[in-house]
Structure formats: C-alpha cells, structure tokens
Amino acid sequence: MSAAGVKVLAFDTFGTVTDWFTGISGAVARILPEVDAAEFTREWRRRYAPILARVESGELGWRGLDDLQTETLHDVATLFGVAPDDDQVRALVRAWRTIPGWPDAAEGIRRLKRGFIVCALSNGSVALLTDMARHNDFAWDVIGGSDLWHHYKPARETYCGLAELLEVQPSEVMMVATHQNDLDAARSFGLRTAFVERPDEWGGAPKDDSGSPDNDVHATDLLDLARRLGC
Amino acid sequence: MSAAGVKVLAFDTFGTVTDWFTGISGAVARILPEVDAAEFTREWRRRYAPILARVESGELGWRGLDDLQTETLHDVATLFGVAPDDDQVRALVRAWRTIPGWPDAAEGIRRLKRGFIVCALSNGSVALLTDMARHNDFAWDVIGGSDLWHHYKPARETYCGLAELLEVQPSEVMMVATHQNDLDAARSFGLRTAFVERPDEWGGAPKDDSGSPDNDVHATDLLDLARRLGC
C-alpha cells in the first residue's frame, strides 16, 4: 500500500459507489414492462462509453450526459422493438440520478473523509451527482462533474482539472474506481490509483475484478479501502 | 415569507456563515503582534471588495482570491508600518481558509439541507471553501467557488452560473447573505433573497443589519432561517 502524500480521493460513481444495474433495471421493468429489463439495461450501459468517446474524439460537439443517454436509449429501444414516449424517456434518463449506493458506500465515504478530501469524479453532471449524493447520503466534499470541464473521462482535463481545482498536484490525488481503464488513464496523468471490486456491477454477468498490479491499492469495497488507508 | 418554488439555497460565506473578524484578527495578533490586530483586520477587509471590483471592471485580468488578498495585505502592512516575510504573508492569506463558523452555522446548514440543496456561493476558491467546510463541518451539497466561473460577485456569471450548474432557473435559487449589495445583485438577476443578521461581523464596529424590505426573508441567524423556511 503506498498512499503516502495523497490528499484527495476522487471516486468514479457509476459502478464504483452506486449500483446502476439494480437501479436502472428496476426503472426499466417499471416503465417498459414489455422488455427484458436486465438485457435492456446492460445494452444501454454498453453504449455509454462509446458515445462519450465520440464527444472526446471531436466527432460530436460538447453535450451533457443526459442528452447522450437519451440518444443511446432511443437506439436500444429500437433494438428491443419498443418506442418509449417523451415522459418515459425522461423518467429513464432521470433514473440515473437515484440509483442506489452499494451497501458500503455511504459509510465508506464518511470514514475516508476523516483522512482525505473526498470527491466525486464522474461523467455525470454536477446536478446529477448532487441528486445522487442527496439520495444516498454521500458526504462528498466536492462534486467533480463533467460539465465543470466539458470533457469526459478518460480525458486528461477531468483528472488534472480536479487536481487544479483543489490546488494539489496530480500525484496527491488517488482515483478510486472499479474500472481499470479509468485507473490506467488516471495513472498516465500522474494520479495514484485504487481498484475497488464490484463483482455484481453487471447484475450477474461476468465482470473482471482482477485489477492491474500497477494500482497502488486493491480493495474489496470502500470499507476495506478505508481500513487499508488507515481511516 | 415567500420561498415557494425555491430548490437551492446559495450562501455567501465570509461574514454570513463564518466569522472572519475573529479568525483573521486572531491570526494577525499571533503573526504580527506589533500591530493593532482589530484595526489591521478591518482595514484588510475594507480592501477586499474594491480589488475584486477591479477584476470585474477589466482593469485587472482574472486572478484568484489568494493573489488578490496577498496584494491588499502588502498595502495594509505598509500602512501599518510592518513588513511581513513570505511565510507570514502566506500564513495570513491561508488563515481565511480556517476562519470559524458562526455558532449556528453548521447546524443551520444541516437543517436547511433537509429541504433544499445547500451551496456555498462565495468569492473564495473551491479549494479555500473546501478547507473552510471541512474545518467547520459545513455539509454543503455543492461548493460554488469563484474559480468555477472566473468571476467575482456581484457579477451575473456567479449567480446565474450556479443556477445553470444545478439545472434550475435563477428564480429557484435563494441567495442567503448578510450583505445587502450581494442580495440586491442576486435579485437583479432573478434570484430570491434572504438576509441574515450578523451584528458582530466587524468585531464591534457598526454594521447595518436592517436589510431591504425587498428581501423575501429576513432572519436573525441560520437556525431562524431554517424555522422560517420550514426545515
């Protein structure tokens, strides 16, 4: 464990502190009862990273996450042969604001806050992440939403933008995520990294939780991370 | 009282939730024992709004609050016939990060958070306000620092920038401050306003706490504000 000099913990949110599969599949089952909610949810989530990458590549101009999720939702609905109306689309997109935290998340964040500045660093907007935090009692010090920088992870501007905002060096920030690509990007920009296992992220579908040996810390959940970081 | 439709409370910090006079005069007495700490502190504070206004007028390019406070500190030190060294200057400027909350502030913010999204909206930086919040246990949902917009209150970009960040209309935001000019500006841009009395803000020197009849709410402190807003 090498967290010496770390002042800030930056948490990925979707998957790392919240259980999007349970939250979204529940909303899909309620709003679109005619589809297989689990498969619909996984397919929607698979289209998340690719459309953000199209913004970062410059193919699409800056657009907020809700707009991108609306576009991919329409694509998935077509694939599943359903045509949700505007209210249903809005309800499904808004459902990402109230997905539940993992059982250890709120308490883990609270414990880690004793020793570190704790921040969300997510591709959600500040408003979305504020709703998520209030819904789940996440005691963030600072909410780093993609709209602060008009960039999506794994873009450098998000990781280094948070460090700049908090007036620390990138090496004083530790990225906490259950996605190795997020951590690999963070490390490439000088941040430290902590992998958190979330074997149920995809609702029973396979998930690689091995984590790279390059990570500074590997934890089974946020309470374990707190113990490993001495909080 | 008309707070119907308000979703967000935006709090001024220096003076409204924290007691800068006690915090800074204590630091001055410790670091520069040869000066009259109370008078030195008041003189430093008097130079605060004018130098921010020089940034907003375009006379000075964008500069963070710490840099501006450093410049005015040198001016005041000259006036008082002292020459603090770099470490003393840094300690005095950093002292604004750990000024104490008013006795009602932390609990008031916590109660108001039950009914509203509670945000700092301050001319401090996000990093400064994060230190202040951690020092005083202020449970902000969102920290609106001037570096998010590169503008200082009473500029429109700060008030409307917070509304945009939270995806609400300006009329859904209520500015909470003990300074009528802050509230007048907020109201001119469509926000609601709440005046909070802080008769001791200037450490015994006179302070006008009458508040304009145009304010939506007038409260004696944040616990009184919570009662008036039904929290």
Short mmCIF file of C-alpha atoms in Angstrom, two decimals:
data_model
loop_
_atom_site.label_atom_id
_atom_site.label_comp_id
_atom_site.label_asym_id
_atom_site.label_seq_id
_atom_site.Cartn_x
_atom_site.Cartn_y
_atom_site.Cartn_z
CA MET A 1 0.00 0.00 0.00
CA SER A 2 1.50 3.33 -0.98
CA ALA A 3 -0.82 6.25 -0.33
CA ALA A 4 1.81 8.49 1.23
CA GLY A 5 1.27 12.08 0.19
CA VAL A 6 -2.28 11.52 -1.07
CA LYS A 7 -4.61 14.34 -0.03
CA VAL A 8 -7.61 13.80 -2.29
CA LEU A 9 -9.63 10.70 -3.18
CA ALA A 10 -11.51 11.03 -6.48
CA PHE A 11 -14.29 8.47 -6.87
CA ASP A 12 -15.80 7.16 -10.03
CA THR A 13 -19.52 6.94 -9.34
CA PHE A 14 -21.48 4.69 -11.76
CA GLY A 15 -20.50 1.17 -10.71
CA THR A 16 -17.92 2.15 -8.10
CA VAL A 17 -20.12 3.80 -5.47
CA THR A 18 -23.55 3.11 -6.99
CA ASP A 19 -25.27 0.00 -8.34
CA TRP A 20 -26.54 1.17 -11.71
CA PHE A 21 -27.71 -2.31 -12.72
CA THR A 22 -30.22 -2.61 -9.87
CA GLY A 23 -31.38 0.99 -10.18
CA ILE A 24 -31.81 1.10 -13.92
CA SER A 25 -33.16 -2.41 -14.44
CA GLY A 26 -35.77 -1.61 -11.79
CA ALA A 27 -36.76 1.53 -13.66
CA VAL A 28 -36.87 -0.31 -16.99
CA ALA A 29 -39.03 -3.09 -15.54
CA ARG A 30 -41.47 -0.48 -14.25
CA ILE A 31 -41.55 1.84 -17.26
CA LEU A 32 -41.08 -0.65 -20.13
CA PRO A 33 -42.53 -3.90 -18.75
CA GLU A 34 -42.60 -5.46 -22.21
CA VAL A 35 -38.79 -5.80 -22.46
CA ASP A 36 -36.22 -7.99 -20.69
CA ALA A 37 -35.14 -5.36 -18.17
CA ALA A 38 -31.75 -6.92 -17.37
CA GLU A 39 -30.73 -7.27 -21.01
CA PHE A 40 -32.09 -3.85 -21.92
CA THR A 41 -30.12 -2.25 -19.07
CA ARG A 42 -26.86 -3.98 -19.98
CA GLU A 43 -27.25 -3.00 -23.62
CA TRP A 44 -27.89 0.64 -22.65
CA ARG A 45 -24.83 0.65 -20.43
CA ARG A 46 -22.64 -0.90 -23.17
CA ARG A 47 -23.42 2.12 -25.34
CA TYR A 48 -22.31 4.58 -22.65
CA ALA A 49 -18.53 4.66 -23.07
CA PRO A 50 -18.61 4.63 -26.89
CA ILE A 51 -20.83 7.71 -27.20
CA LEU A 52 -18.74 9.65 -24.65
CA ALA A 53 -15.68 8.72 -26.72
CA ARG A 54 -17.35 10.27 -29.77
CA VAL A 55 -17.55 13.57 -27.87
CA GLU A 56 -13.90 13.35 -26.85
CA SER A 57 -12.80 12.47 -30.40
CA GLY A 58 -14.46 15.65 -31.63
CA GLU A 59 -16.98 13.75 -33.77
CA LEU A 60 -19.74 15.20 -31.56
CA GLY A 61 -19.58 18.65 -30.00
CA TRP A 62 -19.90 19.00 -26.22
CA ARG A 63 -23.18 17.59 -24.99
CA GLY A 64 -24.24 16.79 -21.44
CA LEU A 65 -24.64 13.23 -20.26
CA ASP A 66 -28.45 13.33 -20.17
CA ASP A 67 -28.54 14.18 -23.87
CA LEU A 68 -26.15 11.36 -24.71
CA GLN A 69 -28.09 8.88 -22.59
CA THR A 70 -31.27 9.96 -24.36
CA GLU A 71 -29.72 9.24 -27.74
CA THR A 72 -28.44 5.80 -26.77
CA LEU A 73 -31.75 4.98 -25.08
CA HIS A 74 -33.58 5.57 -28.36
CA ASP A 75 -31.12 3.25 -30.13
CA VAL A 76 -31.59 0.49 -27.55
CA ALA A 77 -35.37 0.91 -27.59
CA THR A 78 -35.34 0.45 -31.37
CA LEU A 79 -33.22 -2.67 -30.98
CA PHE A 80 -35.73 -4.06 -28.47
CA GLY A 81 -38.72 -3.06 -30.63
CA VAL A 82 -40.23 -0.52 -28.24
CA ALA A 83 -40.94 3.19 -28.65
CA PRO A 84 -41.00 4.96 -25.27
CA ASP A 85 -42.78 8.33 -25.25
CA ASP A 86 -41.11 11.55 -24.08
CA ASP A 87 -42.19 11.11 -20.46
CA GLN A 88 -40.89 7.55 -20.39
CA VAL A 89 -37.59 8.59 -21.93
CA ARG A 90 -37.21 11.38 -19.44
CA ALA A 91 -38.04 9.09 -16.50
CA LEU A 92 -35.48 6.51 -17.63
CA VAL A 93 -32.73 9.07 -18.17
CA ARG A 94 -33.51 10.69 -14.81
CA ALA A 95 -33.37 7.27 -13.13
CA TRP A 96 -29.55 7.52 -13.26
CA ARG A 97 -29.83 10.25 -10.60
CA THR A 98 -31.32 8.00 -7.97
CA ILE A 99 -29.56 4.68 -8.48
CA PRO A 100 -28.76 3.13 -5.11
CA GLY A 101 -25.33 3.22 -3.48
CA TRP A 102 -23.62 -0.07 -2.78
CA PRO A 103 -24.29 -1.05 0.86
CA ASP A 104 -20.79 0.00 1.98
CA ALA A 105 -20.62 3.24 0.01
CA ALA A 106 -22.11 5.97 2.23
CA GLU A 107 -20.32 4.72 5.34
CA GLY A 108 -17.10 4.12 3.43
CA ILE A 109 -17.09 7.66 2.06
CA ARG A 110 -17.77 9.03 5.53
CA ARG A 111 -14.83 7.12 7.01
CA LEU A 112 -12.47 8.06 4.19
CA LYS A 113 -13.47 11.71 4.66
CA ARG A 114 -11.70 11.65 8.03
CA GLY A 115 -8.35 11.36 6.32
CA PHE A 116 -8.85 12.71 2.83
CA ILE A 117 -10.77 15.25 0.80
CA VAL A 118 -13.41 13.04 -0.86
CA CYS A 119 -14.70 13.97 -4.32
CA ALA A 120 -16.93 12.51 -6.95
CA LEU A 121 -15.12 12.50 -10.31
CA SER A 122 -17.71 11.28 -12.73
CA ASN A 123 -19.04 11.67 -16.24
CA GLY A 124 -22.36 12.72 -14.74
CA SER A 125 -23.21 16.40 -14.43
CA VAL A 126 -22.86 18.28 -11.15
CA ALA A 127 -26.66 18.40 -10.89
CA LEU A 128 -26.99 14.65 -11.48
CA LEU A 129 -24.28 13.87 -8.93
CA THR A 130 -25.87 16.23 -6.41
CA ASP A 131 -29.15 14.36 -6.70
CA MET A 132 -27.28 11.04 -6.40
CA ALA A 133 -25.42 12.23 -3.31
CA ARG A 134 -28.55 13.50 -1.58
CA HIS A 135 -30.43 10.31 -2.43
CA ASN A 136 -27.67 8.13 -0.96
CA ASP A 137 -26.25 10.36 1.78
CA PHE A 138 -22.82 10.55 0.15
CA ALA A 139 -20.87 13.18 2.12
CA TRP A 140 -18.70 14.45 -0.73
CA ASP A 141 -16.52 17.43 -0.04
CA VAL A 142 -16.53 18.37 -3.72
CA ILE A 143 -18.53 17.17 -6.71
CA GLY A 144 -16.49 16.94 -9.89
CA GLY A 145 -18.99 16.66 -12.74
CA SER A 146 -18.09 16.52 -16.42
CA ASP A 147 -19.82 19.86 -17.03
CA LEU A 148 -17.12 21.63 -15.00
CA TRP A 149 -14.62 20.84 -17.75
CA HIS A 150 -16.79 19.94 -20.75
CA HIS A 151 -14.82 16.73 -21.00
CA TYR A 152 -15.47 13.10 -20.24
CA LYS A 153 -13.16 10.61 -18.60
CA PRO A 154 -10.75 9.23 -19.60
CA ALA A 155 -9.79 12.70 -20.89
CA ARG A 156 -6.84 14.35 -19.14
CA GLU A 157 -8.85 17.53 -18.48
CA THR A 158 -11.08 15.77 -15.93
CA TYR A 159 -8.34 14.22 -13.77
CA CYS A 160 -5.99 17.19 -13.94
CA GLY A 161 -8.90 19.62 -13.75
CA LEU A 162 -9.89 18.23 -10.36
CA ALA A 163 -6.31 18.49 -9.09
CA GLU A 164 -6.11 22.09 -10.28
CA LEU A 165 -9.47 22.94 -8.70
CA LEU A 166 -8.27 21.59 -5.36
CA GLU A 167 -4.85 23.25 -5.70
CA VAL A 168 -2.92 19.99 -5.39
CA GLN A 169 -0.55 18.07 -7.64
CA PRO A 170 -1.94 15.15 -9.67
CA SER A 171 0.26 12.84 -7.57
CA GLU A 172 -1.65 13.99 -4.48
CA VAL A 173 -4.90 12.64 -5.93
CA MET A 174 -5.88 8.96 -5.83
CA MET A 175 -8.51 7.82 -8.32
CA VAL A 176 -10.86 5.19 -6.89
CA ALA A 177 -12.70 3.05 -9.44
CA THR A 178 -13.87 -0.40 -10.33
CA HIS A 179 -12.86 0.12 -13.98
CA GLN A 180 -9.22 -0.47 -14.85
CA ASN A 181 -9.34 1.81 -17.92
CA ASP A 182 -10.33 4.74 -15.70
CA LEU A 183 -7.42 3.96 -13.37
CA ASP A 184 -4.97 3.44 -16.24
CA ALA A 185 -5.85 6.86 -17.62
CA ALA A 186 -5.58 8.48 -14.20
CA ARG A 187 -2.17 6.94 -13.64
CA SER A 188 -0.97 8.07 -17.06
CA PHE A 189 -1.68 11.66 -15.95
CA GLY A 190 0.19 11.25 -12.67
CA LEU A 191 -2.59 10.26 -10.25
CA ARG A 192 -2.40 7.33 -7.82
CA THR A 193 -4.95 4.55 -8.21
CA ALA A 194 -7.15 2.31 -6.07
CA PHE A 195 -9.18 -0.54 -7.58
CA VAL A 196 -12.43 -1.48 -5.84
CA GLU A 197 -14.04 -4.84 -6.59
CA ARG A 198 -17.69 -4.72 -7.68
CA PRO A 199 -18.39 -8.25 -8.91
CA ASP A 200 -22.13 -7.62 -9.20
CA GLU A 201 -21.81 -4.44 -11.28
CA TRP A 202 -23.36 -6.07 -14.36
CA GLY A 203 -26.12 -7.86 -12.43
CA GLY A 204 -24.69 -11.35 -12.60
CA ALA A 205 -22.98 -11.02 -15.99
CA PRO A 206 -19.20 -11.53 -15.89
CA LYS A 207 -17.01 -8.66 -14.65
CA ASP A 208 -13.22 -8.64 -14.44
CA ASP A 209 -12.28 -7.57 -10.93
CA SER A 210 -8.67 -8.68 -11.03
CA GLY A 211 -7.26 -5.14 -11.24
CA SER A 212 -3.81 -4.27 -12.52
CA PRO A 213 -0.76 -4.87 -10.32
CA ASP A 214 0.15 -1.26 -11.18
CA ASN A 215 -2.59 0.03 -8.89
CA ASP A 216 -1.41 1.44 -5.57
CA VAL A 217 -4.26 -0.20 -3.67
CA HIS A 218 -6.72 -3.03 -4.33
CA ALA A 219 -9.79 -3.19 -2.08
CA THR A 220 -12.84 -5.40 -1.85
CA ASP A 221 -15.15 -2.45 -1.08
CA LEU A 222 -14.98 1.06 0.37
CA LEU A 223 -14.87 -0.10 3.98
CA ASP A 224 -11.87 -2.25 3.07
CA LEU A 225 -10.35 0.75 1.29
CA ALA A 226 -10.84 2.84 4.44
CA ARG A 227 -9.04 0.21 6.52
CA ARG A 228 -6.20 -0.02 4.02
CA LEU A 229 -5.80 3.77 4.00
CA GLY A 230 -5.84 3.96 7.80
CA CYS A 231 -9.24 5.67 8.20
CA MET B 1 -42.20 34.76 3.67
CA SER B 2 -42.24 33.62 0.05
CA ALA B 3 -39.88 30.75 -0.63
CA ALA B 4 -42.35 28.78 -2.73
CA GLY B 5 -40.58 27.12 -5.62
CA VAL B 6 -37.10 27.59 -4.17
CA LYS B 7 -34.95 24.48 -4.63
CA VAL B 8 -31.45 25.78 -3.94
CA LEU B 9 -30.03 27.97 -1.16
CA ALA B 10 -26.80 29.74 -2.14
CA PHE B 11 -24.84 31.03 0.84
CA ASP B 12 -22.36 33.82 0.96
CA THR B 13 -19.57 32.60 3.20
CA PHE B 14 -17.28 35.36 4.58
CA GLY B 15 -19.43 37.08 7.19
CA THR B 16 -22.62 35.15 6.56
CA VAL B 17 -21.61 31.65 7.68
CA THR B 18 -18.14 32.40 9.06
CA ASP B 19 -16.76 34.99 11.48
CA TRP B 20 -13.81 36.41 9.55
CA PHE B 21 -13.15 39.12 12.16
CA THR B 22 -12.43 36.65 14.96
CA GLY B 23 -10.46 34.30 12.72
CA ILE B 24 -8.31 36.88 10.99
CA SER B 25 -7.73 39.19 13.94
CA GLY B 26 -6.57 36.14 15.90
CA ALA B 27 -4.12 35.25 13.15
CA VAL B 28 -2.89 38.84 12.89
CA ALA B 29 -2.37 39.06 16.66
CA ARG B 30 -0.30 35.87 16.53
CA ILE B 31 1.71 36.58 13.37
CA LEU B 32 2.10 40.38 13.58
CA PRO B 33 1.94 41.12 17.32
CA GLU B 34 3.26 44.65 16.78
CA VAL B 35 0.04 45.92 15.10
CA ASP B 36 -3.48 46.62 16.38
CA ALA B 37 -4.97 43.35 15.20
CA ALA B 38 -8.59 44.53 15.13
CA GLU B 39 -7.84 47.66 13.11
CA PHE B 40 -5.45 45.82 10.80
CA THR B 41 -8.11 43.16 10.12
CA ARG B 42 -10.85 45.69 9.40
CA GLU B 43 -8.57 47.63 7.06
CA TRP B 44 -7.65 44.44 5.17
CA ARG B 45 -11.30 43.52 4.83
CA ARG B 46 -12.21 47.02 3.60
CA ARG B 47 -9.85 46.48 0.67
CA TYR B 48 -11.50 43.21 -0.32
CA ALA B 49 -14.49 44.34 -2.37
CA PRO B 50 -12.64 47.14 -4.20
CA ILE B 51 -9.90 44.88 -5.56
CA LEU B 52 -12.43 42.25 -6.70
CA ALA B 53 -14.27 45.06 -8.47
CA ARG B 54 -11.06 45.92 -10.34
CA VAL B 55 -11.02 42.37 -11.73
CA GLU B 56 -14.65 42.62 -12.77
CA SER B 57 -14.14 46.02 -14.38
CA GLY B 58 -11.40 44.51 -16.54
CA GLU B 59 -8.69 46.70 -15.03
CA LEU B 60 -7.05 43.51 -13.70
CA GLY B 61 -7.12 40.19 -15.53
CA TRP B 62 -8.53 37.14 -13.77
CA ARG B 63 -6.64 36.38 -10.59
CA GLY B 64 -7.58 34.05 -7.76
CA LEU B 65 -8.65 35.38 -4.38
CA ASP B 66 -5.41 34.37 -2.62
CA ASP B 67 -3.39 36.51 -5.03
CA LEU B 68 -5.68 39.49 -4.50
CA GLN B 69 -5.60 39.08 -0.73
CA THR B 70 -1.82 38.94 -0.89
CA GLU B 71 -1.73 42.24 -2.76
CA THR B 72 -4.06 44.03 -0.36
CA LEU B 73 -2.22 42.55 2.63
CA HIS B 74 1.00 44.17 1.44
CA ASP B 75 -0.81 47.51 1.11
CA VAL B 76 -2.24 47.28 4.61
CA ALA B 77 1.09 46.17 6.08
CA THR B 78 2.74 49.23 4.52
CA LEU B 79 0.01 51.42 6.00
CA PHE B 80 0.68 49.92 9.44
CA GLY B 81 4.45 50.17 9.05
CA VAL B 82 5.22 46.43 9.09
CA ALA B 83 6.85 44.18 6.50
CA PRO B 84 5.72 40.56 6.90
CA ASP B 85 8.01 37.98 5.27
CA ASP B 86 6.78 35.44 2.71
CA ASP B 87 5.91 32.82 5.33
CA GLN B 88 3.94 35.35 7.36
CA VAL B 89 2.07 36.56 4.28
CA ARG B 90 1.23 33.03 3.28
CA ALA B 91 0.03 32.17 6.81
CA LEU B 92 -2.20 35.26 6.93
CA VAL B 93 -3.70 34.63 3.50
CA ARG B 94 -4.24 30.95 4.33
CA ALA B 95 -5.95 31.96 7.60
CA TRP B 96 -9.07 32.78 5.55
CA ARG B 97 -9.45 29.01 4.99
CA THR B 98 -9.92 28.20 8.65
CA ILE B 99 -11.95 31.10 10.00
CA PRO B 100 -14.58 29.82 12.43
CA GLY B 101 -18.23 29.34 11.55
CA TRP B 102 -20.79 31.35 13.50
CA PRO B 103 -22.16 29.16 16.32
CA ASP B 104 -25.42 28.48 14.45
CA ALA B 105 -23.88 27.87 11.03
CA ALA B 106 -23.03 24.16 10.84
CA GLU B 107 -26.33 23.09 12.45
CA GLY B 108 -28.29 25.63 10.42
CA ILE B 109 -26.84 24.36 7.15
CA ARG B 110 -27.59 20.78 8.19
CA ARG B 111 -31.23 21.61 8.94
CA LEU B 112 -31.68 23.61 5.75
CA LYS B 113 -30.22 20.71 3.77
CA ARG B 114 -33.32 18.68 4.65
CA GLY B 115 -35.44 20.88 2.44
CA PHE B 116 -33.06 22.46 -0.04
CA ILE B 117 -29.87 21.88 -1.98
CA VAL B 118 -27.37 23.90 0.06
CA CYS B 119 -24.42 25.53 -1.72
CA ALA B 120 -21.62 27.88 -0.91
CA LEU B 121 -21.58 30.77 -3.41
CA SER B 122 -18.51 32.72 -2.50
CA ASN B 123 -15.64 34.73 -3.89
CA GLY B 124 -13.27 32.18 -2.34
CA SER B 125 -11.85 29.41 -4.49
CA VAL B 126 -13.26 25.88 -4.42
CA ALA B 127 -10.12 24.73 -2.57
CA LEU B 128 -10.42 27.50 0.03
CA LEU B 129 -14.11 26.76 0.57
CA THR B 130 -13.39 23.03 0.85
CA ASP B 131 -10.88 23.68 3.62
CA MET B 132 -13.39 26.03 5.31
CA ALA B 133 -16.16 23.43 5.10
CA ARG B 134 -14.01 20.63 6.49
CA HIS B 135 -12.76 22.87 9.29
CA ASN B 136 -16.29 23.82 10.31
CA ASP B 137 -18.29 20.72 9.36
CA PHE B 138 -20.39 22.59 6.80
CA ALA B 139 -22.37 19.90 4.94
CA TRP B 140 -22.58 21.69 1.59
CA ASP B 141 -24.09 19.75 -1.28
CA VAL B 142 -22.12 21.84 -3.78
CA ILE B 143 -19.29 24.34 -3.44
CA GLY B 144 -19.58 27.29 -5.81
CA GLY B 145 -16.18 28.98 -5.83
CA SER B 146 -15.25 31.97 -7.95
CA ASP B 147 -12.72 29.88 -9.90
CA LEU B 148 -15.55 27.88 -11.46
CA TRP B 149 -16.57 30.97 -13.40
CA HIS B 150 -13.54 33.25 -13.21
CA HIS B 151 -15.84 35.94 -11.93
CA TYR B 152 -16.48 37.55 -8.58
CA LYS B 153 -19.79 38.50 -7.03
CA PRO B 154 -21.69 40.67 -7.65
CA ALA B 155 -21.12 39.60 -11.28
CA ARG B 156 -24.06 37.93 -13.01
CA GLU B 157 -21.92 34.96 -14.07
CA THR B 158 -21.63 33.72 -10.47
CA TYR B 159 -25.32 33.76 -9.55
CA CYS B 160 -26.56 32.51 -12.91
CA GLY B 161 -23.60 30.14 -13.22
CA LEU B 162 -24.69 28.32 -10.08
CA ALA B 163 -28.28 28.06 -11.32
CA GLU B 164 -27.07 26.66 -14.64
CA LEU B 165 -24.75 24.18 -12.91
CA LEU B 166 -27.65 22.89 -10.83
CA GLU B 167 -30.01 22.85 -13.81
CA VAL B 168 -32.55 25.16 -12.19
CA GLN B 169 -33.94 28.58 -13.02
CA PRO B 170 -32.49 31.63 -11.22
CA SER B 171 -35.89 32.08 -9.55
CA GLU B 172 -35.45 28.64 -7.97
CA VAL B 173 -32.31 29.82 -6.17
CA MET B 174 -32.38 31.88 -2.97
CA MET B 175 -29.24 33.84 -2.12
CA VAL B 176 -28.51 33.93 1.62
CA ALA B 177 -26.24 36.74 2.79
CA THR B 178 -25.62 39.36 5.44
CA HIS B 179 -24.64 41.92 2.78
CA GLN B 180 -27.47 43.75 1.07
CA ASN B 181 -25.40 44.53 -2.05
CA ASP B 182 -24.92 40.79 -2.65
CA LEU B 183 -28.67 40.27 -2.29
CA ASP B 184 -29.53 43.26 -4.48
CA ALA B 185 -27.34 41.87 -7.26
CA ALA B 186 -28.80 38.38 -6.88
CA ARG B 187 -32.33 39.77 -7.07
CA SER B 188 -31.49 41.80 -10.16
CA PHE B 189 -30.58 38.54 -11.90
CA GLY B 190 -33.80 36.80 -10.86
CA LEU B 191 -32.80 35.04 -7.65
CA ARG B 192 -34.77 35.18 -4.39
CA THR B 193 -33.06 36.67 -1.35
CA ALA B 194 -32.72 36.04 2.39
CA PHE B 195 -30.95 38.50 4.68
CA VAL B 196 -29.21 37.08 7.77
CA GLU B 197 -28.27 39.40 10.61
CA ARG B 198 -24.62 39.30 11.70
CA PRO B 199 -24.28 42.30 14.01
CA ASP B 200 -20.79 41.24 15.15
CA GLU B 201 -19.35 40.80 11.66
CA TRP B 202 -16.96 43.74 12.06
CA GLY B 203 -15.92 42.84 15.60
CA GLY B 204 -17.88 45.53 17.42
CA ALA B 205 -17.65 48.18 14.70
CA PRO B 206 -21.05 49.31 13.37
CA LYS B 207 -22.83 47.07 10.84
CA ASP B 208 -26.15 47.79 9.13
CA ASP B 209 -28.35 44.74 9.63
CA SER B 210 -31.65 46.34 8.69
CA GLY B 211 -31.93 44.56 5.34
CA SER B 212 -34.05 45.74 2.44
CA PRO B 213 -37.82 45.22 2.53
CA ASP B 214 -37.36 43.74 -0.96
CA ASN B 215 -35.80 40.60 0.51
CA ASP B 216 -38.04 37.55 0.57
CA VAL B 217 -36.88 36.55 4.06
CA HIS B 218 -35.14 38.29 6.96
CA ALA B 219 -33.62 36.03 9.61
CA THR B 220 -31.64 36.57 12.80
CA ASP B 221 -29.36 33.58 12.10
CA LEU B 222 -29.36 30.31 10.16
CA LEU B 223 -31.43 28.43 12.73
CA ASP B 224 -34.05 31.17 12.45
CA LEU B 225 -33.82 30.90 8.66
CA ALA B 226 -34.40 27.15 8.92
CA ARG B 227 -37.51 27.73 11.01
CA ARG B 228 -38.81 30.35 8.62
CA LEU B 229 -38.27 28.03 5.65
CA GLY B 230 -39.97 25.11 7.41
CA CYS B 231 -36.88 22.94 7.95
#
